[in-house]
């Protein structure tokens, strides 16, 4: 200490630079989303929107670009048409098959995937595109409670995710947007009523949708009123990441802009998306879903081998 005081000129320069770097690193760490240290495998459950996987890949790419040395496996097990309520409308899929019911497969998925953390996004299909009704609403509540109990009993943590918005105009079911508003409102109340961890992505999506539709009557998040496009999936991912503590995404309007925080972020995003799709198909096949018409995946061992090759490419990019 005394030598520094006697000859302060050379040392403080090094010290100030080192302190600035350290302060920057601390600020960055404080600003990014985080998961508990014991979380190594994250499972996403949901319907066709989750199966589409854009928001899942965006979340995974965020962690790859912000915490490249941390190993977290993101497993997408979303299944098209599925509900947590167990309901299905008459004539679904042209009468070929009823909507898949999460009750039928959840036990197998949890036993095989063995997740540490589960994100579950249900609701879009659970009102089966009909007006709000007490019986259907009760089935949704019961399904969510059952899901919470099953995941907890399996030793994992669960984060419930409110459903995306529905577009009455493009979807063609007048009033169904209000049904999802109500389902989302109820799920958010469970933060205090049942001490659940709930991500509310419905509200920010609704805000963006309403504001932009007001100024541009042709604006949409989902071309068919149901399935969000790239921007909609980004809004979903951003809400989840901000719930996890991200403070570096304010004003970030796309997954590409998020990934651009890393010099090779565009390549990272593409590789992460490729891996998420590869393993989604493999896990759905391995856990023996019963929905017709879903592309079969590779055997899990083969998919994991290909996934490991993608990981090596990512490690090279992220050095």
XYZ file of C-alpha atoms in Angstrom:
319
model
C 0.000 0.000 0.000
C 2.775 2.453 0.968
C 4.649 1.859 -2.293
C 1.519 2.743 -4.241
C 1.200 5.975 -2.324
C 4.837 6.903 -2.913
C 4.752 6.253 -6.657
C 1.116 6.456 -7.714
C 1.493 7.103 -11.431
C 2.049 3.648 -13.079
C -0.023 1.439 -10.796
C -3.319 3.358 -10.715
C -3.610 3.137 -14.496
C -3.568 -0.665 -14.318
C -5.788 -0.626 -11.254
C -8.366 1.719 -12.796
C -8.509 -0.294 -16.009
C -8.891 -3.542 -14.050
C -11.560 -1.986 -11.854
C -13.429 -0.690 -14.907
C -13.398 -4.157 -16.484
C -14.534 -5.736 -13.226
C -17.285 -3.151 -12.774
C -18.460 -3.739 -16.336
C -18.572 -7.496 -15.773
C -20.517 -7.078 -12.538
C -22.986 -4.730 -14.226
C -23.422 -7.180 -17.101
C -24.013 -10.059 -14.684
C -26.584 -8.012 -12.802
C -28.393 -7.105 -16.015
C -28.789 -10.550 -17.593
C -31.385 -13.227 -16.952
C -30.319 -15.995 -14.632
C -31.353 -19.457 -13.534
C -30.479 -21.147 -10.225
C -27.067 -22.877 -10.273
C -28.629 -26.325 -9.884
C -30.717 -25.961 -13.069
C -29.092 -28.017 -15.814
C -32.092 -29.211 -17.827
C -35.058 -26.983 -18.671
C -38.233 -28.489 -20.131
C -40.799 -26.523 -22.136
C -44.345 -27.900 -22.331
C -47.170 -26.480 -24.393
C -49.226 -26.757 -27.566
C -48.390 -26.051 -31.220
C -46.988 -22.619 -30.343
C -44.389 -24.248 -28.124
C -43.892 -27.030 -30.667
C -43.108 -24.318 -33.237
C -40.315 -23.508 -30.842
C -39.285 -19.991 -31.815
C -39.507 -18.595 -28.318
C -37.776 -21.657 -26.858
C -34.827 -21.253 -29.222
C -34.678 -17.526 -28.471
C -34.432 -18.202 -24.732
C -31.736 -20.828 -25.314
C -29.767 -18.498 -27.613
C -29.927 -15.735 -25.016
C -28.259 -17.940 -22.408
C -25.695 -19.141 -24.958
C -24.640 -15.579 -25.797
C -24.740 -14.244 -22.222
C -23.428 -17.237 -20.262
C -21.442 -19.262 -22.836
C -19.540 -21.326 -20.287
C -22.640 -22.544 -18.477
C -24.140 -25.841 -19.610
C -27.951 -25.759 -19.701
C -29.977 -28.153 -21.836
C -33.246 -26.747 -23.166
C -35.765 -29.456 -24.095
C -38.809 -28.513 -26.163
C -41.594 -31.089 -25.698
C -44.482 -28.959 -26.964
C -47.168 -30.951 -28.787
C -49.502 -29.492 -31.401
C -53.213 -29.276 -30.488
C -52.593 -30.282 -26.869
C -54.556 -29.010 -23.868
C -54.005 -29.126 -20.120
C -57.773 -29.095 -19.590
C -58.355 -32.394 -21.379
C -61.024 -30.787 -23.563
C -61.516 -31.179 -27.286
C -64.123 -29.676 -29.574
C -66.340 -31.885 -31.692
C -64.864 -32.487 -35.125
C -61.317 -31.508 -34.199
C -58.888 -32.157 -37.077
C -61.794 -32.887 -39.341
C -62.997 -35.554 -36.953
C -59.804 -37.613 -37.358
C -58.703 -37.420 -33.707
C -59.441 -35.459 -30.527
C -57.009 -32.962 -29.100
C -54.112 -34.596 -27.251
C -54.458 -34.364 -23.479
C -51.334 -33.609 -21.429
C -52.650 -35.979 -18.754
C -51.901 -38.903 -21.080
C -48.163 -38.238 -21.506
C -46.882 -36.001 -18.716
C -45.766 -38.879 -16.491
C -43.601 -40.360 -19.245
C -42.118 -36.996 -20.161
C -41.129 -36.136 -16.593
C -39.736 -39.624 -15.941
C -37.569 -39.629 -19.069
C -36.513 -35.986 -19.386
C -35.913 -35.535 -15.636
C -36.013 -31.731 -15.781
C -34.825 -29.404 -13.044
C -37.171 -26.647 -14.236
C -40.349 -26.676 -16.335
C -41.963 -23.831 -18.273
C -45.577 -24.679 -19.159
C -47.548 -22.542 -21.622
C -51.172 -23.639 -21.998
C -54.458 -21.887 -22.653
C -54.706 -21.173 -26.368
C -56.513 -24.461 -27.051
C -58.070 -24.965 -23.633
C -61.151 -22.861 -24.255
C -61.555 -24.864 -27.508
C -62.333 -21.623 -29.377
C -65.755 -21.215 -27.788
C -67.180 -18.402 -25.618
C -66.209 -18.233 -21.956
C -68.055 -20.877 -19.943
C -67.738 -21.784 -16.268
C -67.323 -25.492 -16.933
C -64.515 -25.062 -19.458
C -62.825 -22.475 -17.272
C -62.967 -24.866 -14.295
C -61.343 -27.601 -16.376
C -58.485 -25.243 -17.202
C -57.996 -24.385 -13.531
C -58.079 -28.066 -12.557
C -55.585 -28.950 -15.276
C -53.143 -26.260 -14.206
C -53.338 -27.342 -10.567
C -52.818 -30.974 -11.551
C -49.825 -29.997 -13.716
C -48.288 -28.032 -10.855
C -48.681 -30.963 -8.462
C -47.231 -33.500 -10.905
C -44.140 -31.444 -11.723
C -43.508 -30.645 -8.065
C -43.917 -34.300 -7.098
C -41.306 -35.187 -9.737
C -38.813 -32.951 -7.916
C -38.748 -30.102 -10.432
C -39.706 -26.447 -10.197
C -42.444 -25.150 -12.479
C -43.020 -21.755 -14.027
C -46.510 -21.297 -15.449
C -46.705 -19.130 -18.559
C -49.827 -17.246 -19.625
C -51.004 -17.982 -23.182
C -50.233 -15.670 -26.111
C -52.934 -13.388 -27.485
C -55.607 -14.503 -29.923
C -56.574 -12.321 -32.886
C -60.385 -12.349 -33.243
C -60.217 -10.857 -36.726
C -57.680 -13.222 -38.260
C -58.694 -16.230 -36.185
C -62.372 -15.874 -36.993
C -63.710 -16.734 -33.530
C -65.180 -13.471 -32.270
C -64.752 -13.011 -28.533
C -62.130 -15.717 -28.017
C -59.446 -13.107 -27.326
C -61.431 -12.124 -24.217
C -61.505 -15.788 -23.121
C -57.707 -15.895 -23.147
C -57.606 -12.565 -21.323
C -59.626 -14.197 -18.551
C -57.534 -17.364 -18.472
C -54.374 -15.270 -18.243
C -55.787 -13.063 -15.491
C -56.613 -16.129 -13.396
C -53.156 -17.617 -13.869
C -51.512 -14.371 -12.726
C -53.653 -14.366 -9.547
C -52.044 -17.669 -8.595
C -48.838 -15.790 -7.815
C -50.446 -14.698 -4.551
C -53.295 -17.206 -4.196
C -51.081 -20.299 -4.523
C -47.547 -18.817 -4.476
C -46.907 -20.012 -8.016
C -44.163 -18.651 -10.215
C -46.004 -17.177 -13.221
C -44.660 -15.429 -16.317
C -47.234 -13.069 -17.764
C -46.400 -12.783 -21.447
C -50.044 -12.274 -22.420
C -50.215 -8.707 -21.081
C -47.171 -7.290 -22.914
C -48.189 -9.088 -26.103
C -51.700 -7.672 -25.781
C -50.236 -4.191 -25.286
C -48.038 -4.386 -28.397
C -50.846 -5.912 -30.451
C -53.397 -3.283 -29.396
C -51.083 -0.319 -29.932
C -49.908 -1.405 -33.358
C -53.317 -2.530 -34.592
C -54.650 0.899 -33.595
C -52.193 2.663 -35.886
C -52.112 -0.044 -38.560
C -55.320 -2.024 -39.061
C -53.418 -4.631 -41.060
C -50.930 -5.397 -38.278
C -50.887 -8.928 -36.861
C -48.772 -11.080 -34.576
C -50.231 -14.328 -35.904
C -51.242 -14.669 -39.537
C -53.919 -17.223 -38.624
C -54.825 -15.495 -35.363
C -53.245 -18.280 -33.280
C -49.632 -19.069 -34.149
C -47.268 -16.113 -33.653
C -44.697 -15.268 -36.263
C -41.067 -14.450 -35.498
C -41.898 -11.142 -33.811
C -44.580 -12.760 -31.649
C -42.215 -15.520 -30.566
C -39.639 -12.868 -29.704
C -42.169 -11.036 -27.521
C -42.843 -14.328 -25.722
C -39.143 -14.997 -25.174
C -38.472 -11.443 -24.032
C -41.219 -11.630 -21.407
C -39.789 -14.894 -20.056
C -36.231 -13.561 -19.997
C -37.276 -10.328 -18.302
C -39.139 -12.405 -15.710
C -35.811 -14.160 -15.108
C -34.106 -10.833 -14.484
C -32.938 -9.633 -17.908
C -32.439 -5.873 -17.915
C -30.548 -5.801 -21.192
C -33.590 -6.323 -23.421
C -35.498 -3.064 -23.031
C -36.265 -1.834 -26.529
C -34.816 -4.960 -28.171
C -37.306 -5.744 -30.933
C -36.100 -9.030 -32.378
C -34.226 -12.223 -31.603
C -31.576 -11.146 -34.108
C -31.003 -7.921 -32.189
C -30.793 -9.888 -28.948
C -28.222 -12.264 -30.420
C -26.218 -9.358 -31.845
C -24.847 -8.755 -28.340
C -22.328 -11.408 -29.409
C -20.156 -10.769 -32.504
C -21.303 -14.052 -34.065
C -24.760 -14.049 -32.575
C -26.577 -14.692 -35.842
C -24.681 -17.962 -36.280
C -25.297 -18.871 -32.650
C -29.034 -18.312 -33.027
C -29.202 -20.522 -36.126
C -27.276 -23.363 -34.493
C -29.263 -23.194 -31.274
C -32.515 -23.281 -33.251
C -31.262 -26.273 -35.215
C -30.458 -28.143 -32.007
C -33.787 -27.299 -30.341
C -35.726 -28.698 -33.334
C -33.522 -31.795 -33.580
C -34.000 -32.717 -29.937
C -37.680 -31.727 -29.872
C -38.482 -34.379 -32.462
C -36.323 -36.959 -30.729
C -37.823 -36.367 -27.284
C -41.402 -36.398 -28.567
C -40.766 -39.754 -30.216
C -38.884 -41.156 -27.225
C -41.663 -40.189 -24.808
C -44.269 -41.831 -27.067
C -46.772 -39.072 -27.717
C -49.976 -40.297 -29.348
C -50.830 -37.421 -31.698
C -51.110 -38.458 -35.367
C -49.277 -36.503 -38.026
C -46.183 -35.458 -36.059
C -42.861 -35.935 -37.827
C -40.939 -38.742 -36.079
C -37.605 -37.863 -34.564
C -34.282 -39.645 -34.574
C -33.504 -42.195 -31.856
C -32.495 -40.186 -28.809
C -28.902 -41.473 -28.761
C -28.396 -40.460 -32.374
C -29.998 -37.061 -31.805
C -27.789 -36.451 -28.766
C -24.709 -37.311 -30.821
C -25.720 -34.754 -33.447
C -26.578 -32.288 -30.693
C -23.084 -32.716 -29.232
C -21.602 -31.872 -32.645
C -23.666 -28.682 -32.706
C -22.438 -27.892 -29.193
C -18.849 -28.116 -30.410
C -19.606 -25.652 -33.190
C -21.227 -23.335 -30.666
C -18.253 -23.583 -28.322
C -15.962 -22.532 -31.151
C -18.164 -19.545 -32.001
C -18.549 -18.472 -28.393
C -14.873 -18.479 -27.428
